[in-house]
mmCIF file of C-alpha atoms in Angstrom:
data_model
loop_
_atom_site.group_PDB
_atom_site.id
_atom_site.type_symbol
_atom_site.label_atom_id
_atom_site.label_comp_id
_atom_site.label_asym_id
_atom_site.label_seq_id
_atom_site.Cartn_x
_atom_site.Cartn_y
_atom_site.Cartn_z
ATOM 1 C CA MET G 1 -127.604 103.871 131.963
ATOM 2 C CA ALA G 2 -128.875 105.306 128.649
ATOM 3 C CA SER G 3 -126.733 104.889 125.669
ATOM 4 C CA LEU G 4 -124.823 107.659 124.024
ATOM 5 C CA ASN G 5 -123.599 105.648 121.051
ATOM 6 C CA GLY G 6 -122.978 107.808 117.952
ATOM 7 C CA LYS G 7 -122.866 111.007 120.166
ATOM 8 C CA SER G 8 -119.891 113.212 120.636
ATOM 9 C CA ILE G 9 -119.175 115.326 123.681
ATOM 10 C CA LEU G 10 -116.674 118.095 124.353
ATOM 11 C CA ILE G 11 -115.039 118.786 127.731
ATOM 12 C CA LEU G 12 -113.689 122.440 127.805
ATOM 13 C CA ALA G 13 -111.081 123.099 130.431
ATOM 14 C CA THR G 14 -107.595 124.514 131.450
ATOM 15 C CA HIS G 15 -105.163 124.241 134.115
ATOM 16 C CA GLY G 16 -106.807 124.178 137.734
ATOM 17 C CA PHE G 17 -109.941 122.189 136.706
ATOM 18 C CA GLU G 18 -111.351 120.305 139.708
ATOM 19 C CA GLN G 19 -109.970 116.756 139.121
ATOM 20 C CA SER G 20 -113.203 114.805 139.791
ATOM 21 C CA GLU G 21 -115.376 117.309 137.862
ATOM 22 C CA LEU G 22 -113.480 116.615 134.683
ATOM 23 C CA GLU G 23 -112.580 112.938 135.171
ATOM 24 C CA VAL G 24 -115.929 111.588 136.339
ATOM 25 C CA PRO G 25 -118.005 112.906 133.383
ATOM 26 C CA LEU G 26 -115.117 111.948 130.971
ATOM 27 C CA ALA G 27 -115.278 108.308 132.216
ATOM 28 C CA LYS G 28 -119.098 108.022 132.712
ATOM 29 C CA LEU G 29 -119.946 109.721 129.371
ATOM 30 C CA LYS G 30 -117.452 107.300 127.438
ATOM 31 C CA GLU G 31 -118.970 104.439 129.392
ATOM 32 C CA ALA G 32 -122.269 105.392 127.968
ATOM 33 C CA GLY G 33 -120.799 105.053 124.619
ATOM 34 C CA ALA G 34 -120.053 108.879 123.674
ATOM 35 C CA THR G 35 -117.107 109.951 121.927
ATOM 36 C CA VAL G 36 -115.464 112.520 124.275
ATOM 37 C CA HIS G 37 -112.818 115.063 123.715
ATOM 38 C CA VAL G 38 -111.034 117.299 126.142
ATOM 39 C CA ALA G 39 -110.311 120.890 124.487
ATOM 40 C CA SER G 40 -108.191 123.491 126.012
ATOM 41 C CA PRO G 41 -106.447 126.735 124.962
ATOM 42 C CA GLU G 42 -103.326 124.865 125.986
ATOM 43 C CA SER G 43 -101.895 121.916 123.967
ATOM 44 C CA GLY G 44 -100.583 118.626 125.433
ATOM 45 C CA GLU G 45 -101.793 118.195 128.966
ATOM 46 C CA ILE G 46 -103.640 120.239 131.596
ATOM 47 C CA LYS G 47 -103.154 119.892 135.340
ATOM 48 C CA GLY G 48 -106.179 119.417 137.493
ATOM 49 C CA TRP G 49 -106.596 120.636 141.132
ATOM 50 C CA ASP G 50 -107.565 117.850 143.569
ATOM 51 C CA LYS G 51 -109.193 119.212 146.734
ATOM 52 C CA LYS G 52 -106.307 121.069 148.237
ATOM 53 C CA ASP G 53 -103.401 120.608 145.974
ATOM 54 C CA TRP G 54 -102.379 120.000 142.340
ATOM 55 C CA GLY G 55 -103.768 116.734 140.931
ATOM 56 C CA LYS G 56 -102.903 114.660 137.845
ATOM 57 C CA ALA G 57 -102.587 115.791 134.198
ATOM 58 C CA VAL G 58 -105.216 115.058 131.713
ATOM 59 C CA LYS G 59 -104.385 114.756 127.892
ATOM 60 C CA VAL G 60 -105.765 117.433 125.733
ATOM 61 C CA ASP G 61 -107.396 115.953 122.486
ATOM 62 C CA LYS G 62 -108.047 119.285 120.689
ATOM 63 C CA SER G 63 -106.949 122.799 120.882
ATOM 64 C CA LEU G 64 -109.792 125.434 121.375
ATOM 65 C CA ASP G 65 -108.683 126.712 117.976
ATOM 66 C CA GLU G 66 -109.675 123.641 116.154
ATOM 67 C CA THR G 67 -112.850 122.893 117.934
ATOM 68 C CA ARG G 68 -116.225 123.622 116.611
ATOM 69 C CA ALA G 69 -119.573 123.379 118.267
ATOM 70 C CA ASP G 70 -121.132 121.840 115.291
ATOM 71 C CA ALA G 71 -118.986 118.639 115.630
ATOM 72 C CA TYR G 72 -120.493 117.845 118.983
ATOM 73 C CA ASP G 73 -123.857 117.220 120.739
ATOM 74 C CA ALA G 74 -122.878 118.794 124.078
ATOM 75 C CA ILE G 75 -120.353 120.863 125.946
ATOM 76 C CA VAL G 76 -119.348 119.973 129.596
ATOM 77 C CA LEU G 77 -117.677 122.675 131.668
ATOM 78 C CA PRO G 78 -115.778 121.546 134.853
ATOM 79 C CA GLY G 79 -115.375 123.816 137.739
ATOM 80 C CA GLY G 80 -112.726 124.539 140.192
ATOM 81 C CA GLN G 81 -112.033 128.056 141.142
ATOM 82 C CA MET G 82 -109.093 128.635 138.677
ATOM 83 C CA ASN G 83 -110.372 126.792 135.562
ATOM 84 C CA PRO G 84 -113.587 128.756 134.806
ATOM 85 C CA ASP G 85 -111.998 132.037 136.141
ATOM 86 C CA THR G 86 -109.283 131.536 133.464
ATOM 87 C CA LEU G 87 -111.664 130.524 130.754
ATOM 88 C CA ARG G 88 -113.954 133.390 131.309
ATOM 89 C CA GLY G 89 -111.235 135.731 130.165
ATOM 90 C CA ASN G 90 -110.733 133.802 126.839
ATOM 91 C CA ASP G 91 -112.955 135.201 124.103
ATOM 92 C CA LYS G 92 -112.710 132.066 122.017
ATOM 93 C CA ALA G 93 -113.824 130.008 124.986
ATOM 94 C CA ILE G 94 -116.869 132.210 125.542
ATOM 95 C CA ALA G 95 -117.651 132.299 121.876
ATOM 96 C CA LEU G 96 -117.389 128.318 121.645
ATOM 97 C CA ILE G 97 -119.848 128.095 124.610
ATOM 98 C CA LYS G 98 -122.293 130.722 123.009
ATOM 99 C CA ASP G 99 -122.179 128.635 119.752
ATOM 100 C CA PHE G 100 -123.144 125.339 121.633
ATOM 101 C CA PHE G 101 -126.071 127.394 123.132
ATOM 102 C CA ALA G 102 -127.110 129.052 119.936
ATOM 103 C CA GLN G 103 -127.269 125.525 118.268
ATOM 104 C CA GLY G 104 -129.604 124.302 120.854
ATOM 105 C CA LYS G 105 -127.186 121.833 122.228
ATOM 106 C CA VAL G 106 -126.732 120.758 125.779
ATOM 107 C CA VAL G 107 -124.441 122.940 127.943
ATOM 108 C CA ALA G 108 -123.503 121.565 131.120
ATOM 109 C CA ALA G 109 -121.557 123.365 134.125
ATOM 110 C CA VAL G 110 -120.703 122.149 137.603
ATOM 111 C CA CYS G 111 -119.459 124.008 140.639
ATOM 112 C CA HIS G 112 -117.785 127.343 139.701
ATOM 113 C CA ALA G 113 -118.288 126.747 135.996
ATOM 114 C CA PRO G 114 -121.606 128.525 135.826
ATOM 115 C CA TRP G 115 -119.367 131.718 135.866
ATOM 116 C CA LEU G 116 -118.945 130.802 132.133
ATOM 117 C CA LEU G 117 -122.650 131.056 131.715
ATOM 118 C CA VAL G 118 -122.623 134.476 133.210
ATOM 119 C CA ASP G 119 -119.813 135.723 130.862
ATOM 120 C CA SER G 120 -121.495 134.020 127.823
ATOM 121 C CA GLY G 121 -124.851 135.639 128.583
ATOM 122 C CA ILE G 122 -126.646 132.293 128.996
ATOM 123 C CA ALA G 123 -127.426 132.842 132.768
ATOM 124 C CA LYS G 124 -129.812 135.713 132.426
ATOM 125 C CA GLY G 125 -133.492 134.355 132.950
ATOM 126 C CA ARG G 126 -132.430 130.759 133.481
ATOM 127 C CA ARG G 127 -132.885 128.441 136.486
ATOM 128 C CA LEU G 128 -129.372 127.543 137.560
ATOM 129 C CA THR G 129 -127.362 125.950 140.479
ATOM 130 C CA SER G 130 -123.854 126.258 141.406
ATOM 131 C CA TYR G 131 -121.306 126.138 144.093
ATOM 132 C CA LYS G 132 -122.787 128.384 146.935
ATOM 133 C CA THR G 133 -119.979 131.048 146.826
ATOM 134 C CA ILE G 134 -120.931 132.134 143.271
ATOM 135 C CA LYS G 135 -124.703 132.315 143.958
ATOM 136 C CA GLN G 136 -124.700 135.982 144.211
ATOM 137 C CA ASP G 137 -122.878 136.247 140.841
ATOM 138 C CA LEU G 138 -125.453 134.166 139.015
ATOM 139 C CA VAL G 139 -128.444 136.137 140.684
ATOM 140 C CA ASN G 140 -126.779 139.447 139.674
ATOM 141 C CA ALA G 141 -126.535 138.105 136.054
ATOM 142 C CA GLY G 142 -130.264 137.679 136.254
ATOM 143 C CA ALA G 143 -130.410 133.800 137.030
ATOM 144 C CA GLN G 144 -132.950 132.214 139.126
ATOM 145 C CA TRP G 145 -130.635 130.253 141.541
ATOM 146 C CA GLU G 146 -131.717 126.996 143.292
ATOM 147 C CA ASP G 147 -129.995 125.088 145.866
ATOM 148 C CA SER G 148 -130.395 121.841 144.206
ATOM 149 C CA GLU G 149 -128.312 118.839 143.235
ATOM 150 C CA VAL G 150 -128.934 119.344 139.595
ATOM 151 C CA VAL G 151 -130.961 122.065 137.668
ATOM 152 C CA THR G 152 -131.871 121.709 134.086
ATOM 153 C CA ASP G 153 -133.483 124.639 132.052
ATOM 154 C CA LYS G 154 -133.975 123.751 128.280
ATOM 155 C CA GLY G 155 -130.860 121.937 127.793
ATOM 156 C CA VAL G 156 -128.626 123.849 130.326
ATOM 157 C CA VAL G 157 -127.644 121.551 132.936
ATOM 158 C CA THR G 158 -125.926 122.955 136.216
ATOM 159 C CA SER G 159 -124.827 121.133 139.444
ATOM 160 C CA ARG G 160 -123.441 122.326 142.759
ATOM 161 C CA ASN G 161 -120.325 120.307 143.447
ATOM 162 C CA PRO G 162 -118.407 116.974 143.082
ATOM 163 C CA GLY G 163 -120.967 115.183 145.268
ATOM 164 C CA ASP G 164 -123.587 115.830 142.843
ATOM 165 C CA LEU G 165 -121.620 114.225 139.856
ATOM 166 C CA PRO G 166 -123.650 111.070 139.339
ATOM 167 C CA ALA G 167 -126.814 113.020 139.067
ATOM 168 C CA PHE G 168 -125.184 115.649 136.898
ATOM 169 C CA VAL G 169 -123.859 113.016 134.427
ATOM 170 C CA ALA G 170 -127.207 111.157 134.323
ATOM 171 C CA LYS G 171 -128.817 114.609 133.390
ATOM 172 C CA ILE G 172 -126.337 115.299 130.719
ATOM 173 C CA ILE G 173 -127.090 111.755 129.141
ATOM 174 C CA GLU G 174 -130.795 112.427 129.344
ATOM 175 C CA GLU G 175 -130.613 115.824 127.699
ATOM 176 C CA VAL G 176 -128.192 114.760 124.934
ATOM 177 C CA ASN G 177 -130.689 112.108 124.152
ATOM 178 C CA GLU G 178 -133.595 114.462 123.910
ATOM 179 C CA GLY G 179 -131.760 116.260 121.126
ATOM 180 C CA ARG G 180 -131.724 119.923 120.395
ATOM 181 C CA HIS G 181 -133.383 122.331 122.713
ATOM 182 C CA ASP G 182 -135.579 125.169 121.461
ATOM 183 C CA ARG G 183 -134.506 128.210 123.481
ATOM 184 C CA ARG G 184 -136.753 130.817 122.105
ATOM 185 C CA ALA G 185 -138.187 133.226 124.449
ATOM 186 C CA ALA G 186 -141.885 132.502 125.495
#
């Protein structure tokens, strides 16, 4: 696994995140040497959703209010149905995602989290994947949806579901090591 020594990554989530979609990237990105913080509109802890019921709580390292894109190399957006649906209604969360994108930093979303790419305006014109039930939402937003394990488009990394997490994390590491991404229109 490539090293992320000296890199900082933010995971943005709230209650109802899919347990593995936060915990696996958190563990694997730390294992690669990155400093990883969990940010949320809530303080203290946020509770995950584990397949069919509430899962474990995860410690929140930073509030959304004290989080800035310029302090990180990438943002990771876990899925689950509740988590991205709640965050897409939060103007500060959407502004933070837009800021990462505007700075050419890696924006990574798995499962239902590409909903946040729709609401932040990032989906339009991009190659993306997602959980199959939000395919039409992405297409309606102007994305080119692909049924692939992981899709990368100039530093925007998307993945379908928890089964794809190893490839998703590997692609995040690769993209962070590439550095900033030029996203000007052709």
